[in-house]
XYZ file of C-alpha atoms in Angstrom:
671
model
C 101.972 109.961 100.750
C 105.036 107.719 98.933
C 103.330 104.469 101.026
C 99.726 103.428 101.390
C 98.578 100.314 103.915
C 94.716 99.445 104.618
C 94.138 98.658 107.742
C 91.400 96.851 109.557
C 90.474 97.575 113.067
C 87.723 95.938 115.474
C 84.892 97.614 117.269
C 85.542 95.295 119.877
C 88.345 96.107 121.497
C 91.396 98.153 121.181
C 94.079 97.271 117.838
C 97.270 98.573 118.924
C 99.770 99.415 115.333
C 102.878 99.962 114.257
C 102.776 103.757 111.619
C 105.662 104.721 109.517
C 106.368 108.856 109.342
C 105.556 109.557 105.516
C 103.291 106.828 104.715
C 99.330 106.542 105.188
C 97.225 104.002 106.622
C 93.769 103.393 105.112
C 90.751 102.166 107.109
C 87.356 101.263 104.835
C 85.416 102.555 107.974
C 81.851 100.878 106.874
C 83.919 96.915 106.552
C 85.078 97.789 110.165
C 81.687 98.963 111.483
C 79.387 97.052 113.501
C 75.850 95.667 112.172
C 73.477 98.387 111.960
C 75.887 101.066 111.694
C 74.097 104.368 109.776
C 76.893 107.267 111.159
C 80.018 107.601 112.531
C 82.984 110.326 114.034
C 86.553 110.804 114.785
C 88.410 112.116 117.634
C 92.296 112.106 117.427
C 95.734 113.352 119.542
C 97.510 116.309 118.186
C 100.434 114.378 117.014
C 98.040 112.489 114.466
C 96.419 113.584 110.954
C 93.328 111.964 109.225
C 90.563 113.104 106.302
C 87.480 111.424 105.495
C 87.084 109.950 101.661
C 84.927 111.113 100.153
C 84.421 114.544 102.081
C 81.161 114.721 104.500
C 79.261 117.315 103.699
C 79.742 120.501 105.812
C 78.800 120.096 109.924
C 79.644 120.631 112.971
C 82.882 118.322 113.251
C 81.079 117.151 117.103
C 78.357 116.086 114.845
C 77.806 112.183 113.244
C 79.054 111.835 109.468
C 76.887 109.665 107.134
C 78.690 106.406 106.568
C 78.607 104.691 103.265
C 79.871 101.815 101.445
C 83.169 103.844 99.944
C 84.083 105.878 103.113
C 87.612 105.445 103.697
C 89.348 107.179 107.237
C 92.870 108.135 105.980
C 95.491 108.370 109.047
C 98.636 109.732 108.995
C 101.498 110.796 111.683
C 103.811 113.832 110.810
C 106.091 112.994 113.937
C 107.620 109.749 115.658
C 107.274 108.719 118.362
C 108.473 109.064 121.729
C 107.366 105.950 123.918
C 104.768 103.047 122.276
C 101.443 103.754 121.954
C 101.232 107.422 122.607
C 98.576 108.334 119.924
C 94.946 107.569 119.552
C 92.664 107.576 116.827
C 88.923 106.670 117.720
C 86.268 106.305 115.507
C 82.548 105.875 117.019
C 79.989 104.427 115.577
C 76.336 105.047 115.548
C 72.917 103.606 114.536
C 70.532 105.536 112.430
C 68.624 107.027 115.695
C 72.434 107.891 116.245
C 72.429 105.948 119.125
C 76.180 104.277 119.772
C 77.292 100.994 118.391
C 80.415 100.723 119.110
C 84.209 102.175 119.389
C 86.991 101.577 117.575
C 90.374 102.196 119.581
C 93.383 102.546 117.668
C 96.338 102.925 119.792
C 99.414 104.195 117.061
C 103.472 103.972 117.354
C 104.459 106.295 114.399
C 108.251 105.718 113.485
C 110.679 106.935 111.207
C 112.188 104.618 108.918
C 114.837 105.473 105.926
C 117.068 103.567 104.045
C 118.862 105.933 102.164
C 121.809 105.571 99.543
C 123.895 108.582 97.623
C 121.062 108.314 94.974
C 122.565 111.894 93.823
C 125.558 110.541 93.260
C 127.483 113.778 94.850
C 129.519 111.084 97.428
C 126.925 112.240 100.087
C 124.212 110.007 101.288
C 121.408 111.575 101.893
C 118.291 110.968 103.331
C 115.234 109.789 101.913
C 116.006 111.099 98.666
C 113.270 110.711 96.770
C 114.515 109.074 92.999
C 116.109 106.263 95.338
C 114.171 103.604 94.174
C 114.746 103.839 90.127
C 118.080 104.252 88.018
C 118.121 107.360 85.115
C 120.958 107.794 83.412
C 122.427 111.589 82.200
C 123.527 114.533 83.920
C 120.175 114.967 85.399
C 120.078 111.191 86.546
C 119.603 109.682 89.460
C 120.238 106.289 91.307
C 122.892 104.897 93.262
C 126.234 103.416 92.089
C 127.981 100.180 92.937
C 131.501 98.955 92.729
C 132.405 95.138 91.399
C 134.309 94.116 94.543
C 137.521 92.888 92.422
C 140.865 93.919 93.875
C 142.312 91.955 96.434
C 143.370 93.718 99.924
C 145.947 91.171 100.529
C 149.146 90.147 98.531
C 149.398 86.652 99.409
C 147.120 83.803 98.614
C 145.377 86.924 97.048
C 142.132 86.113 95.536
C 139.045 88.696 94.499
C 137.435 90.774 97.576
C 134.418 89.408 96.853
C 135.370 86.126 96.250
C 136.465 86.094 99.676
C 133.912 84.726 102.434
C 134.281 87.780 105.141
C 135.439 91.215 104.807
C 139.484 90.506 104.905
C 140.496 93.713 106.146
C 138.433 97.145 107.376
C 140.093 98.663 104.200
C 138.499 96.843 101.983
C 135.503 98.447 102.824
C 136.449 101.789 100.564
C 135.826 99.369 97.305
C 132.101 99.557 98.709
C 129.134 100.947 98.741
C 128.134 102.750 101.863
C 124.353 102.585 102.411
C 122.771 103.886 105.678
C 119.104 102.712 108.042
C 118.283 106.068 109.745
C 115.156 105.743 112.207
C 113.730 107.552 115.036
C 111.309 106.505 117.543
C 110.679 104.558 120.809
C 113.622 103.135 122.253
C 112.125 99.560 121.050
C 109.554 98.415 118.705
C 106.777 97.393 120.456
C 106.376 93.490 120.725
C 106.859 91.417 117.809
C 107.688 93.884 115.157
C 110.720 93.938 113.502
C 112.895 95.148 110.463
C 114.676 92.793 107.746
C 116.378 93.813 104.948
C 116.274 91.385 101.715
C 117.019 91.019 98.553
C 115.879 89.078 95.490
C 116.951 85.501 94.189
C 117.847 87.418 90.757
C 120.011 90.085 92.420
C 121.150 88.124 95.332
C 124.299 86.675 92.963
C 125.203 90.328 91.725
C 125.212 91.669 95.493
C 125.839 91.382 99.643
C 125.726 93.556 102.198
C 127.549 93.929 105.128
C 126.679 96.275 108.158
C 128.325 97.587 110.823
C 128.045 96.393 114.145
C 128.919 98.611 116.579
C 126.889 102.316 116.333
C 130.177 103.785 117.482
C 131.552 102.811 113.902
C 128.823 103.929 112.363
C 128.767 107.816 113.748
C 132.430 108.277 113.790
C 134.785 109.136 110.751
C 136.682 106.869 108.209
C 139.544 106.674 110.280
C 137.894 105.192 113.155
C 136.744 103.042 110.976
C 139.087 101.389 109.142
C 140.981 101.117 113.063
C 137.860 98.707 113.718
C 138.113 94.798 113.426
C 136.869 92.782 110.583
C 134.392 90.868 113.269
C 132.609 94.233 113.537
C 131.119 93.889 110.187
C 129.494 90.800 109.774
C 127.613 90.192 106.547
C 123.766 90.452 106.356
C 122.700 89.256 102.920
C 124.326 87.236 100.241
C 123.271 84.161 97.963
C 122.635 82.040 100.278
C 120.769 85.178 103.208
C 118.724 86.727 100.833
C 116.424 87.611 104.135
C 118.058 88.786 107.521
C 116.809 90.823 110.578
C 118.480 94.182 111.426
C 118.578 95.752 114.435
C 116.068 98.662 115.684
C 118.101 101.175 116.964
C 115.871 103.201 119.417
C 115.935 107.272 119.433
C 117.070 108.894 116.494
C 119.638 106.190 115.218
C 121.910 105.453 111.894
C 123.032 102.458 111.012
C 125.667 102.112 108.426
C 125.743 99.293 105.587
C 128.529 98.658 102.974
C 127.173 96.701 99.593
C 129.628 95.154 97.399
C 129.194 94.474 93.852
C 130.124 90.779 92.860
C 129.758 90.775 89.033
C 130.059 92.918 86.257
C 126.895 93.185 83.679
C 126.597 90.763 81.365
C 124.088 89.054 78.815
C 122.347 87.659 81.963
C 122.754 90.318 84.222
C 121.542 94.247 83.675
C 124.026 95.897 86.032
C 120.621 97.356 87.919
C 120.660 95.555 92.476
C 117.391 96.302 94.451
C 117.635 96.619 98.163
C 114.750 96.398 100.293
C 114.063 97.273 103.502
C 110.929 95.921 105.292
C 108.895 96.489 108.928
C 107.079 92.991 109.918
C 103.839 93.102 111.984
C 103.167 89.958 113.999
C 99.792 88.419 113.584
C 100.258 85.658 117.012
C 102.796 82.912 117.103
C 103.345 80.582 114.734
C 101.671 82.897 111.997
C 103.924 84.508 109.652
C 104.668 87.994 110.611
C 102.760 91.014 107.433
C 104.980 93.554 105.586
C 103.628 96.557 106.598
C 106.089 99.016 105.450
C 108.992 98.451 102.337
C 111.547 100.947 101.996
C 114.007 100.145 98.359
C 117.421 101.509 96.499
C 118.477 100.868 93.680
C 122.236 100.292 92.552
C 123.866 100.269 88.885
C 127.107 98.324 88.946
C 129.631 99.885 87.393
C 130.799 99.065 83.621
C 134.406 98.100 82.947
C 135.345 101.330 80.768
C 138.509 101.268 78.508
C 140.841 103.690 77.715
C 142.109 104.564 74.141
C 145.314 106.263 73.502
C 144.532 109.394 73.907
C 144.762 109.435 77.511
C 147.528 110.739 79.459
C 149.796 106.810 79.910
C 150.623 106.126 83.610
C 152.469 102.656 83.298
C 153.910 100.924 80.572
C 154.660 97.216 80.778
C 156.596 94.930 78.484
C 158.336 91.794 78.970
C 161.842 90.440 79.127
C 162.616 87.446 76.657
C 165.949 85.787 76.701
C 166.773 87.535 72.718
C 164.856 91.008 73.306
C 167.911 93.570 75.031
C 167.530 95.986 72.107
C 164.284 96.127 72.336
C 163.557 96.840 75.698
C 166.674 99.478 75.400
C 164.426 101.326 73.119
C 161.395 101.164 75.361
C 162.881 102.247 78.311
C 164.292 104.871 76.107
C 160.779 106.165 74.632
C 158.875 105.321 78.738
C 161.681 107.865 80.207
C 161.120 111.040 77.801
C 157.584 110.098 77.973
C 157.735 110.602 82.002
C 155.811 107.108 82.214
C 156.767 104.503 84.621
C 157.919 100.872 82.949
C 156.878 97.709 84.143
C 159.105 94.770 82.895
C 157.417 91.222 83.324
C 160.552 88.813 82.963
C 160.869 85.756 82.121
C 160.201 83.582 85.071
C 156.722 85.353 84.667
C 156.153 85.399 81.206
C 157.724 81.709 80.578
C 158.811 83.275 76.942
C 155.889 84.763 76.026
C 156.469 88.202 74.723
C 153.173 89.121 73.742
C 151.658 91.355 76.741
C 148.806 93.245 74.423
C 147.560 89.842 73.672
C 147.207 88.465 77.418
C 145.273 91.840 78.615
C 143.130 95.037 78.448
C 143.329 97.852 81.456
C 140.679 99.485 82.303
C 138.699 100.792 85.102
C 135.622 100.950 87.335
C 133.970 104.259 89.098
C 132.041 105.840 91.214
C 131.331 108.673 93.036
C 132.962 107.368 96.359
C 136.617 105.508 94.862
C 137.361 104.029 91.289
C 139.997 101.778 90.556
C 142.087 100.408 87.144
C 140.897 96.522 86.064
C 142.951 94.638 83.712
C 140.566 92.325 81.502
C 142.266 89.049 81.018
C 142.025 87.799 77.700
C 140.892 84.114 77.090
C 144.231 83.066 74.815
C 145.605 81.574 77.701
C 149.616 80.976 76.646
C 152.188 81.054 79.289
C 151.807 84.778 80.016
C 148.083 83.807 81.754
C 149.531 84.152 85.148
C 150.844 87.886 85.143
C 147.249 89.268 85.127
C 146.421 87.250 87.747
C 149.612 87.023 90.266
C 151.722 89.968 89.085
C 148.038 93.111 89.010
C 145.650 91.946 90.708
C 146.133 93.502 94.643
C 145.007 96.962 96.660
C 142.703 99.398 94.317
C 143.391 97.240 91.233
C 140.841 94.537 89.873
C 141.451 91.875 88.098
C 138.124 90.316 85.650
C 137.732 87.607 82.995
C 135.507 85.739 80.854
C 136.338 81.983 80.301
C 135.407 80.550 77.273
C 135.513 76.875 76.095
C 138.644 75.895 74.435
C 137.557 74.890 71.001
C 135.887 78.966 70.531
C 138.761 80.499 71.111
C 141.080 81.664 68.457
C 143.800 84.346 67.334
C 141.204 86.771 67.638
C 140.599 86.050 70.761
C 143.444 88.092 71.425
C 143.339 91.913 72.881
C 145.740 93.169 69.825
C 142.070 92.686 68.387
C 140.601 94.738 71.089
C 140.861 99.317 71.228
C 138.957 101.465 71.912
C 138.411 104.998 70.297
C 138.141 108.490 71.644
C 135.373 110.203 71.936
C 133.205 110.851 68.875
C 129.902 112.123 67.702
C 127.791 109.973 65.161
C 125.053 112.186 64.084
C 124.423 113.951 66.212
C 124.764 111.020 69.563
C 127.403 111.716 72.011
C 130.086 109.085 73.009
C 131.797 110.681 75.278
C 134.006 107.671 76.513
C 134.598 106.996 72.563
C 133.966 103.377 71.466
C 134.971 99.646 71.857
C 136.477 98.065 68.647
C 136.517 94.331 67.763
C 137.788 92.044 65.112
C 135.788 89.725 63.791
C 135.012 87.630 60.370
C 133.596 88.947 57.743
C 129.506 89.112 57.667
C 129.539 86.359 54.534
C 132.079 83.838 55.784
C 131.155 80.313 56.670
C 134.337 79.792 58.414
C 135.633 82.676 59.754
C 136.957 83.286 63.452
C 134.959 85.217 65.579
C 135.816 86.722 68.923
C 134.168 84.468 71.161
C 130.719 85.222 72.328
C 131.620 85.289 76.284
C 134.016 88.499 75.415
C 131.742 89.964 73.023
C 128.791 89.936 75.388
C 130.719 91.213 77.977
C 131.219 94.266 76.083
C 128.183 94.511 74.196
C 126.752 94.621 78.202
C 129.006 97.421 79.379
C 126.947 99.977 77.694
C 128.794 103.146 77.476
C 131.250 102.551 74.956
C 129.288 100.884 72.258
C 131.228 98.381 70.560
C 132.056 98.785 66.177
C 132.659 95.135 64.637
C 135.760 95.438 62.019
C 137.014 92.859 59.828
C 140.166 91.262 60.298
C 140.216 87.555 59.423
C 142.013 88.232 56.598
C 145.113 88.951 58.721
C 146.734 85.762 59.692
C 146.894 86.641 63.170
C 143.513 88.843 62.683
C 144.276 91.836 65.128
C 142.665 95.493 64.241
C 146.422 96.997 65.806
C 147.649 95.188 62.535
C 145.881 98.047 60.151
C 144.999 100.842 62.917
C 145.769 102.965 65.532
C 144.565 106.662 67.117
C 147.066 109.390 67.766
C 146.114 112.364 69.365
C 145.847 115.590 67.992
C 145.623 119.404 68.117
C 142.516 119.996 66.156
C 139.462 118.536 64.172
C 138.117 115.563 66.818
C 141.222 116.159 69.231
C 142.870 112.694 67.852
C 143.529 111.073 64.289
C 142.742 107.448 62.780
C 146.020 105.972 61.703
C 145.499 103.350 58.938
C 147.468 100.798 56.990
C 147.651 101.873 53.461
C 149.630 99.461 50.446
C 148.150 101.832 48.133
C 150.065 105.113 50.001
C 153.592 102.357 50.031
C 152.997 101.763 46.320
C 152.825 105.554 45.368
C 156.092 106.166 47.443
C 157.972 103.543 45.947
C 156.979 104.412 42.329
C 157.994 107.846 43.435
C 161.625 106.625 44.289
C 161.528 104.513 40.783
C 160.679 107.866 39.156
C 163.324 109.811 40.735
C 165.673 107.042 40.098
C 166.314 105.116 43.685
C 164.902 102.202 42.312
C 167.700 100.207 43.103
C 167.397 101.422 46.582
C 167.364 98.162 48.831
C 164.674 97.395 52.267
C 165.662 95.461 55.257
C 169.925 96.704 53.945
C 172.002 95.760 56.337
C 169.317 93.424 58.808
C 170.814 89.887 59.863
C 169.642 86.773 58.301
C 166.972 88.540 55.783
C 167.651 89.374 52.132
C 167.391 93.087 50.856
C 164.962 93.665 48.285
C 165.148 96.415 45.791
C 162.158 99.032 45.061
C 162.436 97.964 41.106
C 162.040 94.592 42.377
C 158.807 95.632 44.546
C 156.966 97.064 41.795
C 157.699 94.087 39.817
C 156.211 91.218 42.049
C 152.953 91.229 40.081
C 151.629 88.549 42.902
C 152.427 91.103 45.891
C 150.612 93.953 44.114
C 147.932 91.584 44.137
C 147.801 90.517 47.329
C 147.797 94.770 48.509
C 145.087 95.066 46.645
C 143.216 92.741 48.007
C 144.312 94.084 51.372
C 143.260 97.923 50.654
C 139.767 96.379 49.606
C 139.917 94.818 53.262
C 141.192 97.833 55.169
C 138.915 100.462 52.934
C 135.978 97.856 54.010
C 136.962 98.846 57.113
C 137.641 102.149 56.567
C 133.851 102.978 55.725
C 132.878 100.911 58.524
C 134.799 103.395 60.931
C 133.822 106.426 59.599
C 130.534 105.468 59.688
C 130.284 104.212 63.098
C 133.018 106.775 64.269
C 131.659 109.699 62.553
C 134.760 110.394 60.917
C 135.283 112.394 57.607
C 138.592 111.562 55.351
C 140.291 114.038 57.021
C 140.075 112.386 60.632
C 142.237 110.192 58.897
C 145.760 109.364 58.257
C 147.339 106.601 55.486
C 150.514 105.092 56.821
C 152.442 103.729 53.896
C 152.750 99.486 54.905
C 152.047 97.000 52.803
C 151.252 92.994 53.185
C 152.277 89.413 51.689
C 150.256 86.443 51.667
C 150.770 84.047 54.041
C 149.184 80.717 55.205
C 145.437 80.011 54.489
C 144.875 83.122 51.751
C 145.566 85.071 55.305
C 147.879 88.307 55.240
C 150.857 89.764 57.835
C 153.317 93.082 57.472
C 155.604 92.725 54.530
C 158.382 94.888 56.535
C 157.869 96.273 60.195
C 153.975 97.414 60.543
C 153.844 101.382 61.333
C 150.480 101.346 62.123
C 150.678 99.048 65.302
C 152.763 101.460 67.359
C 152.709 102.552 71.208
C 151.325 106.076 71.797
C 152.859 107.686 75.422
C 151.016 111.095 74.773
C 153.249 113.299 72.367
C 155.432 110.065 72.155
C 155.312 107.606 69.373
C 157.156 104.637 69.478
C 157.213 102.695 66.049
C 158.294 99.525 64.523
C 161.418 100.222 62.565
C 160.613 99.752 59.162
C 163.655 99.357 57.501
C 162.980 100.973 54.050
C 165.118 101.928 51.225
C 167.150 104.941 52.291
C 168.064 108.142 50.002
C 170.740 110.448 51.322
C 171.019 108.183 54.167
C 167.855 108.593 55.538
C 164.728 105.585 55.802
C 162.567 107.255 53.048
C 159.870 105.287 55.371
C 160.633 106.903 58.087
C 161.122 110.548 57.052
C 157.476 109.908 55.503
C 156.543 108.928 59.290
C 158.187 111.426 60.873
C 156.645 114.248 58.398
C 152.760 113.260 59.182
C 153.025 113.083 62.684
C 155.161 115.967 63.421
C 152.965 117.967 61.814
C 150.097 117.057 64.318
C 153.048 117.951 67.512
C 154.401 114.050 68.006
C 157.696 112.627 68.217
C 158.433 110.190 66.252
C 160.474 106.933 68.059
C 162.055 103.986 65.802
C 162.222 100.923 67.515
C 163.728 97.960 66.446
C 161.644 95.103 67.047
C 162.223 93.014 63.862
C 164.171 90.023 64.628
C 162.161 89.717 67.678
C 158.420 90.575 67.296
C 158.085 91.416 63.734
C 159.966 87.995 62.580
C 157.063 86.265 65.247
C 154.389 88.368 63.377
C 153.873 91.068 65.699
C 155.169 94.340 66.487
C 156.043 97.113 68.952
C 152.301 97.209 70.078
C 151.327 94.170 70.037
C 154.504 93.826 72.744
C 154.002 95.826 75.271
C 150.596 97.536 76.557
C 150.019 100.643 78.597
C 147.166 101.497 82.168
C 145.729 104.904 81.416
C 144.226 107.324 83.370
C 140.652 107.729 83.656
C 138.446 109.821 81.608
C 137.390 112.632 83.538
C 134.282 112.588 82.154
C 132.181 110.601 84.954
C 130.033 107.333 83.039
C 126.607 107.791 84.983
C 126.467 111.096 83.310
C 125.471 109.415 79.659
C 122.720 110.033 78.107
C 120.893 106.500 77.156
């Protein structure tokens, strides 16, 4: 029996009680007996079952049974009643000479109550799943799933639906999880009994519950649900209403409730929500009712999930500015080639802020019944700040942000400093959704910059893409996309990690010198940029020392990435990129940083490096093509020199990509 209830009976007068099918009533017979009682006997109607504990010695069922101090009557009913008090059980008490001292009579009304959710995660709300009261990860796990209702059904005067006071449109119900109250019993409950739904104060900030007002809405199709009116779905539970009576419909009935997530997992919220339903029994007027049966269900809020470069692109976002026409032309050609859509943020919206990657990160949330993209808005708050909310938030496109104190926000809070790996396996542990990567200060740094704590706490709390901290504070801008990227590959782990490598850059330049091309020039033909020969680069001892330092920083990260992503050296490709020291002993790319690319399937948009030419071809481009084409990838070089590189960014910094979600379902993760 799932629910047990201790019951007192009265031998002086009949007692009327309500019993829930599937639960058990425990009656201590000695405690309820008249003084001097030594024996008892039990009679009941056919639908009532009982057992006696401890079991009596074998005797005729008509013979009185010896009453002991721990004699307990265990009562259950197998079917719901069709009318009130239609079941009966009586206990007759006897004295030592087996004379009758009194009789306790129970009139029972049995009802079925089941609060149900999609506990087995198949998109169907099954009846009374035994695992509905808990959560378990994994393919054999259980527990219902809840989406944060962070999209907006409105196009004007919009805000996330979870911030609306009520359901604004009935179509909003698809973003919520269905919960069904199933009951069976008489036409009405006995006088004074009632059903209440309730949540704890701790869970109240994370959930709201609405119900379908009309039974017709409950029983009919989604099409009919969506043709109903908003008023047909009143609010039941919220942070202001922790407990509320819900109707008992009588007969065999179902009532639909729609559960709405309000917040993502975070440092102070593990993502678990419990909703309970209780049957309350009256005592007498002026005395509070007592719960005699409680059913509960558990939801876990879907985490926010990032998408790596290896997933298929859907939309590419870039800014249009007064000076980046040539860049946009190159991006249009690349996006057309990849079969994606290009979305341009015009100047009236970006107000001169071209760093689309830094302002936001695309992800998604998922459940068995629905999923949609969700943009994470960074705390950097440049003039592009309104774009994620004003232009992206909408029907089936969610929005989330984390607000930090302005004094805590640094360049490392821009989302060029937030990436995610493809799926990996590390020492036998699988990360089928990859691992989040962030850049921070070196562990020994006393005054280093770090990603703000509220963002880091948020990322860690999602659980499914366990973050890895890299060292990026050595860079002037401080973003990990300045020295690393991922591209798809047909072999090994399905991808390659690309790392910037000054050593590889110097190796190429030394080879050029040895082959007699020492006078070949970097930046040749660029306006407002002085050409520099290969020999001049090789003879610059300060530049070489600076790049030795850079290589040591990248190698430190290389070791972390190998360890935390389970990579071998064959999974890593080093790209020829040099850096130079700027302000505050931090570095920037010496020429356009080819690792800072956009990946659209097999098509790569790479910053044009303007390297030295041999036989009319840029040596750096040729090296890049050789490395990438071996993986079946196509290289497109985009001129971002004046409009991005000179402003300390590149192609990846100036673009962003929304991608298809993983096929893998996060709730199947083994944690």
